PDB file of C-alpha atoms in Angstrom:
ATOM      1  CA  MET A  20      22.538 -11.384 -12.198  1.00 64.00           C
ATOM      2  CA  ALA A  21      25.734 -11.351 -10.117  1.00 85.00           C
ATOM      3  CA  ILE A  22      25.746  -9.139  -7.042  1.00 92.00           C
ATOM      4  CA  GLU A  23      28.319  -6.385  -6.586  1.00 94.00           C
ATOM      5  CA  ILE A  24      29.376  -5.175  -3.139  1.00 96.00           C
ATOM      6  CA  HIS A  25      30.185  -1.480  -2.656  1.00 96.00           C
ATOM      7  CA  LYS A  26      31.426  -0.066   0.622  1.00 97.00           C
ATOM      8  CA  PHE A  27      31.152   3.653   1.393  1.00 96.00           C
ATOM      9  CA  GLY A  28      33.268   4.911   4.269  1.00 92.00           C
ATOM     10  CA  GLY A  29      32.520   7.696   6.716  1.00 91.00           C
ATOM     11  CA  ALA A  30      34.233  10.367   4.612  1.00 91.00           C
ATOM     12  CA  SER A  31      32.226   9.307   1.535  1.00 92.00           C
ATOM     13  CA  LEU A  32      28.993   9.984   3.446  1.00 95.00           C
ATOM     14  CA  ALA A  33      30.250  12.742   5.744  1.00 94.00           C
ATOM     15  CA  ASN A  34      27.657  15.391   4.829  1.00 96.00           C
ATOM     16  CA  PRO A  35      24.672  16.019   2.533  1.00 97.00           C
ATOM     17  CA  ALA A  36      26.865  16.988  -0.424  1.00 96.00           C
ATOM     18  CA  ALA A  37      28.854  13.763  -0.121  1.00 95.00           C
ATOM     19  CA  ILE A  38      25.677  11.684   0.143  1.00 97.00           C
ATOM     20  CA  LYS A  39      24.312  13.345  -2.994  1.00 97.00           C
ATOM     21  CA  ARG A  40      27.557  12.565  -4.860  1.00 94.00           C
ATOM     22  CA  MET A  41      27.336   8.901  -3.915  1.00 95.00           C
ATOM     23  CA  GLY A  42      23.673   8.811  -4.924  1.00 95.00           C
ATOM     24  CA  ALA A  43      24.464  10.351  -8.317  1.00 94.00           C
ATOM     25  CA  LEU A  44      27.281   7.835  -8.780  1.00 92.00           C
ATOM     26  CA  LEU A  45      24.907   4.926  -8.237  1.00 92.00           C
ATOM     27  CA  GLN A  46      22.325   6.487 -10.555  1.00 90.00           C
ATOM     28  CA  GLN A  47      24.819   6.991 -13.369  1.00 86.00           C
ATOM     29  CA  LEU A  48      27.028   3.905 -13.166  1.00 79.00           C
ATOM     30  CA  TYR A  49      25.010   1.115 -11.610  1.00 79.00           C
ATOM     31  CA  ILE A  50      21.426   1.498 -12.759  1.00 77.00           C
ATOM     32  CA  ASN A  51      19.568  -1.837 -12.924  1.00 78.00           C
ATOM     33  CA  GLN A  52      22.462  -3.746 -11.347  1.00 87.00           C
ATOM     34  CA  GLN A  53      22.050  -5.736  -8.152  1.00 91.00           C
ATOM     35  CA  LEU A  54      24.125  -4.098  -5.435  1.00 95.00           C
ATOM     36  CA  VAL A  55      24.775  -4.455  -1.728  1.00 96.00           C
ATOM     37  CA  ILE A  56      25.898  -1.137  -0.270  1.00 97.00           C
ATOM     38  CA  VAL A  57      27.814  -1.404   3.004  1.00 98.00           C
ATOM     39  CA  VAL A  58      28.202   1.875   4.907  1.00 97.00           C
ATOM     40  CA  SER A  59      30.212   3.199   7.815  1.00 96.00           C
ATOM     41  CA  ALA A  60      29.087   5.848  10.272  1.00 97.00           C
ATOM     42  CA  MET A  61      29.061   9.414   8.933  1.00 96.00           C
ATOM     43  CA  GLY A  62      32.300  11.369   9.319  1.00 93.00           C
ATOM     44  CA  LYS A  63      33.710  11.167  12.846  1.00 93.00           C
ATOM     45  CA  THR A  64      30.483   9.885  14.396  1.00 97.00           C
ATOM     46  CA  THR A  65      32.138   6.806  15.926  1.00 96.00           C
ATOM     47  CA  ASN A  66      34.564   9.029  17.840  1.00 96.00           C
ATOM     48  CA  ALA A  67      31.673  11.213  18.990  1.00 98.00           C
ATOM     49  CA  LEU A  68      29.718   8.168  20.179  1.00 98.00           C
ATOM     50  CA  GLU A  69      32.736   6.906  22.113  1.00 97.00           C
ATOM     51  CA  TYR A  70      32.953  10.294  23.811  1.00 98.00           C
ATOM     52  CA  ALA A  71      29.222  10.258  24.591  1.00 98.00           C
ATOM     53  CA  LEU A  72      29.496   6.820  26.208  1.00 98.00           C
ATOM     54  CA  SER A  73      32.478   7.957  28.269  1.00 97.00           C
ATOM     55  CA  THR A  74      30.532  11.039  29.335  1.00 98.00           C
ATOM     56  CA  ALA A  75      27.510   8.970  30.346  1.00 97.00           C
ATOM     57  CA  LEU A  76      29.640   6.609  32.435  1.00 97.00           C
ATOM     58  CA  LYS A  77      31.256   9.574  34.194  1.00 96.00           C
ATOM     59  CA  HIS A  78      27.860  11.290  34.716  1.00 95.00           C
ATOM     60  CA  GLY A  79      29.136  14.243  32.729  1.00 97.00           C
ATOM     61  CA  ASP A  80      27.353  16.711  30.460  1.00 98.00           C
ATOM     62  CA  LEU A  81      25.457  14.393  28.107  1.00 97.00           C
ATOM     63  CA  GLU A  82      23.726  17.250  26.313  1.00 98.00           C
ATOM     64  CA  GLU A  83      27.110  18.629  25.285  1.00 98.00           C
ATOM     65  CA  ALA A  84      28.220  15.180  24.134  1.00 98.00           C
ATOM     66  CA  LEU A  85      25.029  14.447  22.200  1.00 98.00           C
ATOM     67  CA  HIS A  86      24.774  17.833  20.506  1.00 98.00           C
ATOM     68  CA  PRO A  87      27.224  17.241  17.602  1.00 98.00           C
ATOM     69  CA  ILE A  88      25.783  13.779  16.915  1.00 98.00           C
ATOM     70  CA  GLU A  89      22.171  14.924  16.851  1.00 98.00           C
ATOM     71  CA  THR A  90      22.984  18.122  14.951  1.00 98.00           C
ATOM     72  CA  LEU A  91      24.899  16.315  12.192  1.00 97.00           C
ATOM     73  CA  HIS A  92      22.155  13.791  11.525  1.00 98.00           C
ATOM     74  CA  GLN A  93      19.224  16.194  11.894  1.00 97.00           C
ATOM     75  CA  GLU A  94      20.814  18.784   9.614  1.00 97.00           C
ATOM     76  CA  THR A  95      21.629  16.076   7.062  1.00 98.00           C
ATOM     77  CA  VAL A  96      18.022  14.869   7.067  1.00 97.00           C
ATOM     78  CA  ASP A  97      16.823  18.453   6.614  1.00 97.00           C
ATOM     79  CA  ALA A  98      19.308  19.249   3.838  1.00 98.00           C
ATOM     80  CA  LEU A  99      18.388  16.097   1.907  1.00 98.00           C
ATOM     81  CA  GLU A 100      14.669  16.906   2.333  1.00 97.00           C
ATOM     82  CA  LEU A 101      13.832  13.304   3.171  1.00 96.00           C
ATOM     83  CA  PRO A 102      10.183  12.207   3.264  1.00 93.00           C
ATOM     84  CA  GLU A 103       8.436  12.298   6.636  1.00 93.00           C
ATOM     85  CA  SER A 104       8.148   8.512   6.976  1.00 91.00           C
ATOM     86  CA  GLU A 105      11.911   8.014   6.612  1.00 92.00           C
ATOM     87  CA  ARG A 106      12.628  11.082   8.754  1.00 95.00           C
ATOM     88  CA  ALA A 107      10.538   9.594  11.561  1.00 96.00           C
ATOM     89  CA  GLN A 108      12.548   6.361  11.493  1.00 95.00           C
ATOM     90  CA  ILE A 109      15.834   8.268  11.724  1.00 97.00           C
ATOM     91  CA  MET A 110      14.549  10.461  14.560  1.00 97.00           C
ATOM     92  CA  PHE A 111      13.418   7.330  16.385  1.00 97.00           C
ATOM     93  CA  MET A 112      16.963   5.963  16.154  1.00 97.00           C
ATOM     94  CA  LEU A 113      18.403   9.208  17.524  1.00 98.00           C
ATOM     95  CA  ASN A 114      15.900   9.145  20.373  1.00 97.00           C
ATOM     96  CA  ASP A 115      16.816   5.535  21.088  1.00 97.00           C
ATOM     97  CA  LEU A 116      20.453   6.575  21.398  1.00 98.00           C
ATOM     98  CA  ARG A 117      19.551   9.427  23.753  1.00 98.00           C
ATOM     99  CA  THR A 118      17.387   7.193  25.941  1.00 98.00           C
ATOM    100  CA  LEU A 119      20.051   4.498  26.106  1.00 97.00           C
ATOM    101  CA  LEU A 120      22.786   6.932  27.128  1.00 98.00           C
ATOM    102  CA  TYR A 121      20.617   8.474  29.838  1.00 97.00           C
ATOM    103  CA  ASN A 122      19.584   5.034  31.113  1.00 97.00           C
ATOM    104  CA  LEU A 123      22.606   2.804  30.640  1.00 95.00           C
ATOM    105  CA  PRO A 124      21.834  -0.801  31.543  1.00 92.00           C
ATOM    106  CA  THR A 125      24.035  -2.732  33.937  1.00 91.00           C
ATOM    107  CA  ALA A 126      26.550  -4.454  31.686  1.00 91.00           C
ATOM    108  CA  GLU A 127      30.264  -4.740  31.049  1.00 95.00           C
ATOM    109  CA  TYR A 128      31.835  -1.814  29.223  1.00 97.00           C
ATOM    110  CA  ASP A 129      32.474  -3.704  25.997  1.00 97.00           C
ATOM    111  CA  ALA A 130      28.818  -4.776  25.724  1.00 97.00           C
ATOM    112  CA  LEU A 131      27.676  -1.191  26.377  1.00 97.00           C
ATOM    113  CA  TYR A 132      30.176   0.034  23.793  1.00 98.00           C
ATOM    114  CA  ASP A 133      28.725  -2.169  21.081  1.00 98.00           C
ATOM    115  CA  GLN A 134      25.150  -1.109  21.874  1.00 97.00           C
ATOM    116  CA  ILE A 135      26.015   2.585  21.666  1.00 98.00           C
ATOM    117  CA  ILE A 136      28.520   2.627  18.810  1.00 97.00           C
ATOM    118  CA  ALA A 137      26.263   0.624  16.471  1.00 98.00           C
ATOM    119  CA  HIS A 138      23.963   3.656  16.220  1.00 98.00           C
ATOM    120  CA  GLY A 139      26.474   5.352  13.918  1.00 98.00           C
ATOM    121  CA  GLU A 140      26.166   2.743  11.177  1.00 98.00           C
ATOM    122  CA  LEU A 141      22.430   2.331  11.707  1.00 98.00           C
ATOM    123  CA  LEU A 142      21.829   6.072  11.319  1.00 98.00           C
ATOM    124  CA  SER A 143      24.049   6.531   8.258  1.00 98.00           C
ATOM    125  CA  SER A 144      22.508   3.527   6.493  1.00 98.00           C
ATOM    126  CA  LEU A 145      18.967   4.723   7.212  1.00 98.00           C
ATOM    127  CA  ILE A 146      19.772   8.176   5.844  1.00 98.00           C
ATOM    128  CA  PHE A 147      21.514   6.870   2.723  1.00 98.00           C
ATOM    129  CA  ALA A 148      18.757   4.356   1.964  1.00 97.00           C
ATOM    130  CA  ALA A 149      16.124   7.065   2.382  1.00 97.00           C
ATOM    131  CA  TYR A 150      17.987   9.371   0.017  1.00 98.00           C
ATOM    132  CA  LEU A 151      18.366   6.669  -2.638  1.00 96.00           C
ATOM    133  CA  LEU A 152      14.641   5.988  -2.418  1.00 95.00           C
ATOM    134  CA  LYS A 153      13.948   9.692  -2.801  1.00 96.00           C
ATOM    135  CA  ILE A 154      15.933   9.902  -6.050  1.00 95.00           C
ATOM    136  CA  GLY A 155      14.006   7.003  -7.518  1.00 93.00           C
ATOM    137  CA  LEU A 156      16.173   3.935  -6.939  1.00 93.00           C
ATOM    138  CA  SER A 157      14.806   0.552  -5.862  1.00 91.00           C
ATOM    139  CA  VAL A 158      16.191   0.148  -2.343  1.00 94.00           C
ATOM    140  CA  GLU A 159      15.772  -2.121   0.657  1.00 95.00           C
ATOM    141  CA  TRP A 160      17.357  -1.269   4.026  1.00 96.00           C
ATOM    142  CA  VAL A 161      18.726  -4.310   5.856  1.00 97.00           C
ATOM    143  CA  ASP A 162      19.737  -4.490   9.507  1.00 98.00           C
ATOM    144  CA  ILE A 163      22.839  -6.648   9.132  1.00 98.00           C
ATOM    145  CA  ARG A 164      22.452  -7.795  12.745  1.00 98.00           C
ATOM    146  CA  SER A 165      19.548  -9.955  11.590  1.00 97.00           C
ATOM    147  CA  VAL A 166      21.832 -12.153   9.456  1.00 98.00           C
ATOM    148  CA  LEU A 167      25.477 -11.685  10.447  1.00 98.00           C
ATOM    149  CA  ARG A 168      26.115 -13.872  13.503  1.00 98.00           C
ATOM    150  CA  THR A 169      29.185 -13.749  15.737  1.00 98.00           C
ATOM    151  CA  ASN A 170      30.401 -15.014  19.072  1.00 98.00           C
ATOM    152  CA  SER A 171      29.927 -12.786  22.126  1.00 97.00           C
ATOM    153  CA  ASN A 172      33.397 -11.225  22.183  1.00 97.00           C
ATOM    154  CA  HIS A 173      32.241  -7.607  22.242  1.00 97.00           C
ATOM    155  CA  ARG A 174      34.376  -5.077  20.323  1.00 97.00           C
ATOM    156  CA  CYS A 175      36.288  -7.870  18.554  1.00 96.00           C
ATOM    157  CA  ALA A 176      33.621 -10.421  17.656  1.00 97.00           C
ATOM    158  CA  ILE A 177      34.402 -13.377  15.408  1.00 97.00           C
ATOM    159  CA  ILE A 178      31.917 -14.123  12.633  1.00 98.00           C
ATOM    160  CA  ASP A 179      30.297 -17.569  12.645  1.00 98.00           C
ATOM    161  CA  SER A 180      30.315 -18.480   8.952  1.00 97.00           C
ATOM    162  CA  THR A 181      28.244 -21.622   9.459  1.00 98.00           C
ATOM    163  CA  LEU A 182      25.351 -19.597  10.850  1.00 98.00           C
ATOM    164  CA  SER A 183      25.858 -16.402   8.862  1.00 98.00           C
ATOM    165  CA  SER A 184      26.373 -17.611   5.310  1.00 98.00           C
ATOM    166  CA  PRO A 185      22.906 -19.163   4.729  1.00 97.00           C
ATOM    167  CA  LEU A 186      21.177 -16.256   6.477  1.00 97.00           C
ATOM    168  CA  VAL A 187      23.019 -13.714   4.313  1.00 97.00           C
ATOM    169  CA  GLN A 188      22.263 -15.638   1.123  1.00 96.00           C
ATOM    170  CA  ALA A 189      18.567 -15.918   1.967  1.00 95.00           C
ATOM    171  CA  LYS A 190      18.298 -12.213   2.796  1.00 95.00           C
ATOM    172  CA  PHE A 191      20.144 -10.701  -0.155  1.00 93.00           C
ATOM    173  CA  ASN A 192      19.406 -13.134  -2.961  1.00 81.00           C
ATOM    174  CA  ASN A 193      15.925 -12.152  -4.083  1.00 69.00           C
ATOM    175  CA  ALA A 194      14.471 -10.174  -6.954  1.00 65.00           C
ATOM    176  CA  ARG A 195      12.478  -7.637  -4.929  1.00 73.00           C
ATOM    177  CA  THR A 196      15.022  -4.860  -5.165  1.00 82.00           C
ATOM    178  CA  ASN A 197      18.122  -3.723  -7.050  1.00 88.00           C
ATOM    179  CA  ILE A 198      19.978  -2.121  -4.156  1.00 94.00           C
ATOM    180  CA  TYR A 199      20.374  -3.232  -0.563  1.00 96.00           C
ATOM    181  CA  VAL A 200      21.779  -0.767   1.951  1.00 97.00           C
ATOM    182  CA  THR A 201      23.253  -2.246   5.109  1.00 98.00           C
ATOM    183  CA  GLN A 202      25.888  -1.622   7.760  1.00 98.00           C
ATOM    184  CA  GLY A 203      29.513  -2.542   8.135  1.00 97.00           C
ATOM    185  CA  PHE A 204      31.312  -3.126  11.443  1.00 97.00           C
ATOM    186  CA  ILE A 205      28.271  -4.398  13.381  1.00 98.00           C
ATOM    187  CA  ALA A 206      26.626  -7.803  13.825  1.00 98.00           C
ATOM    188  CA  SER A 207      24.907  -9.767  16.604  1.00 98.00           C
ATOM    189  CA  ASP A 208      25.580 -12.846  18.677  1.00 97.00           C
ATOM    190  CA  THR A 209      23.276 -15.867  18.820  1.00 94.00           C
ATOM    191  CA  LEU A 210      21.268 -14.282  21.654  1.00 95.00           C
ATOM    192  CA  GLY A 211      20.607 -11.151  19.579  1.00 95.00           C
ATOM    193  CA  ALA A 212      22.993  -8.835  21.440  1.00 97.00           C
ATOM    194  CA  THR A 213      24.747  -6.288  19.224  1.00 98.00           C
ATOM    195  CA  THR A 214      28.426  -6.958  18.595  1.00 98.00           C
ATOM    196  CA  THR A 215      31.120  -5.127  16.647  1.00 98.00           C
ATOM    197  CA  LEU A 216      34.046  -6.447  14.627  1.00 97.00           C
ATOM    198  CA  GLY A 217      36.687  -3.948  15.742  1.00 90.00           C
ATOM    199  CA  ARG A 218      37.414  -0.406  14.577  1.00 82.00           C
ATOM    200  CA  GLU A 219      37.679  -0.057  10.790  1.00 81.00           C
ATOM    201  CA  GLY A 220      35.690  -3.286  10.478  1.00 89.00           C
ATOM    202  CA  SER A 221      33.420  -2.130   7.662  1.00 94.00           C
ATOM    203  CA  ASP A 222      35.832  -3.169   4.905  1.00 94.00           C
ATOM    204  CA  TYR A 223      35.928  -6.610   6.497  1.00 96.00           C
ATOM    205  CA  SER A 224      32.114  -6.719   6.554  1.00 97.00           C
ATOM    206  CA  ALA A 225      32.019  -5.927   2.837  1.00 97.00           C
ATOM    207  CA  ALA A 226      34.555  -8.656   2.084  1.00 96.00           C
ATOM    208  CA  VAL A 227      32.648 -11.227   4.141  1.00 97.00           C
ATOM    209  CA  LEU A 228      29.364 -10.411   2.380  1.00 97.00           C
ATOM    210  CA  GLY A 229      31.146 -10.635  -0.964  1.00 97.00           C
ATOM    211  CA  CYS A 230      32.376 -14.095  -0.039  1.00 96.00           C
ATOM    212  CA  TYR A 231      29.013 -15.410   1.186  1.00 97.00           C
ATOM    213  CA  LEU A 232      27.168 -13.992  -1.828  1.00 96.00           C
ATOM    214  CA  MET A 233      29.842 -15.052  -4.348  1.00 95.00           C
ATOM    215  CA  ALA A 234      29.836 -11.454  -5.526  1.00 95.00           C
ATOM    216  CA  LYS A 235      31.155 -10.370  -8.891  1.00 94.00           C
ATOM    217  CA  SER A 236      33.296  -7.737  -7.154  1.00 93.00           C
ATOM    218  CA  VAL A 237      33.871  -5.871  -3.896  1.00 94.00           C
ATOM    219  CA  THR A 238      34.628  -2.162  -4.302  1.00 93.00           C
ATOM    220  CA  ILE A 239      35.837   0.037  -1.440  1.00 91.00           C
ATOM    221  CA  TRP A 240      35.087   3.722  -2.119  1.00 90.00           C
ATOM    222  CA  LYS A 241      37.272   6.411  -0.547  1.00 81.00           C
ATOM    223  CA  ASP A 242      37.308  10.222  -0.599  1.00 75.00           C
ATOM    224  CA  VAL A 243      40.594  10.381  -2.554  1.00 75.00           C
ATOM    225  CA  PRO A 244      41.039   9.750  -6.299  1.00 79.00           C
ATOM    226  CA  SER A 245      43.597   6.970  -5.934  1.00 82.00           C
ATOM    227  CA  LEU A 246      45.975   5.077  -3.682  1.00 86.00           C
ATOM    228  CA  PHE A 247      48.780   7.489  -2.723  1.00 90.00           C
ATOM    229  CA  ASN A 248      52.321   6.929  -1.491  1.00 90.00           C
ATOM    230  CA  ALA A 249      51.449   9.073   1.558  1.00 91.00           C
ATOM    231  CA  ASP A 250      48.414  10.789   3.063  1.00 87.00           C
ATOM    232  CA  PRO A 251      47.673  13.658   0.624  1.00 87.00           C
ATOM    233  CA  LYS A 252      45.946  15.585   3.419  1.00 84.00           C
ATOM    234  CA  GLN A 253      49.227  15.724   5.335  1.00 92.00           C
ATOM    235  CA  PHE A 254      51.901  15.678   2.617  1.00 94.00           C
ATOM    236  CA  VAL A 255      51.624  18.090  -0.316  1.00 92.00           C
ATOM    237  CA  GLN A 256      54.239  16.104  -2.240  1.00 94.00           C
ATOM    238  CA  ALA A 257      52.181  12.889  -2.113  1.00 93.00           C
ATOM    239  CA  HIS A 258      51.465  11.375  -5.512  1.00 92.00           C
ATOM    240  CA  PRO A 259      49.070   8.655  -6.732  1.00 91.00           C
ATOM    241  CA  ILE A 260      50.256   5.117  -7.450  1.00 92.00           C
ATOM    242  CA  ASP A 261      48.925   3.901 -10.788  1.00 88.00           C
ATOM    243  CA  ASP A 262      49.710   0.202 -10.333  1.00 89.00           C
ATOM    244  CA  ILE A 263      50.633  -1.790  -7.258  1.00 88.00           C
ATOM    245  CA  ASP A 264      51.087  -5.465  -6.476  1.00 88.00           C
ATOM    246  CA  TYR A 265      48.363  -7.072  -4.357  1.00 80.00           C
ATOM    247  CA  ARG A 266      50.856  -8.261  -1.734  1.00 88.00           C
ATOM    248  CA  GLU A 267      52.369  -4.801  -1.458  1.00 85.00           C
ATOM    249  CA  VAL A 268      48.923  -3.345  -0.714  1.00 77.00           C
ATOM    250  CA  ILE A 269      48.510  -5.885   2.106  1.00 75.00           C
TER     251      ILE A 269
END
């Protein structure tokens, strides 16, 4: 069975209601199909993590910086009524973030950035995978850093296809599960250090996985019904575009 890649952005998983919508979509449209779900951080979590790192480096008020991050994820876990085992894993990740920010290792800023910012994708993917399991889907959570290898250019890492492609194929091509949930934007270098592919890199991650897995399709889900001629949140006159040439989209 050919694999399909589906990428859910931060707005698509911004809150419990959005997560439930995406779960219902998978239940209704993609039952018994083999999928790889690539997720971004929830909502504006990446911005909040950048602020928290800046605060930690300036020895500012870390509790104030951490509060919106911890509140969003804890309230989402509560609202989704996730099982205790999955809840514990998510709380462990939040605690890891807190400990890291309060005890920043000696490293260049870009390396610290990648360590901190990666928590957004890790948390959102853990929550989404746990919710899909709760509603009865066959799901495996995958830490993409275990298979997607890059150089050590933090914040703008380049993927090593020679190393990554066979690892990705071995990890995702088995019959144990129907749905894999993993992260966009993040990876690791050959020494195991977390790297990132640049802001808005999750679409790129989905495309790369689609290439390595020879996927049937790569679908990028957004929180608007179509491609518009302008941002409909800013321009009331914006209208959807029914058909558009591939090169014009680029």
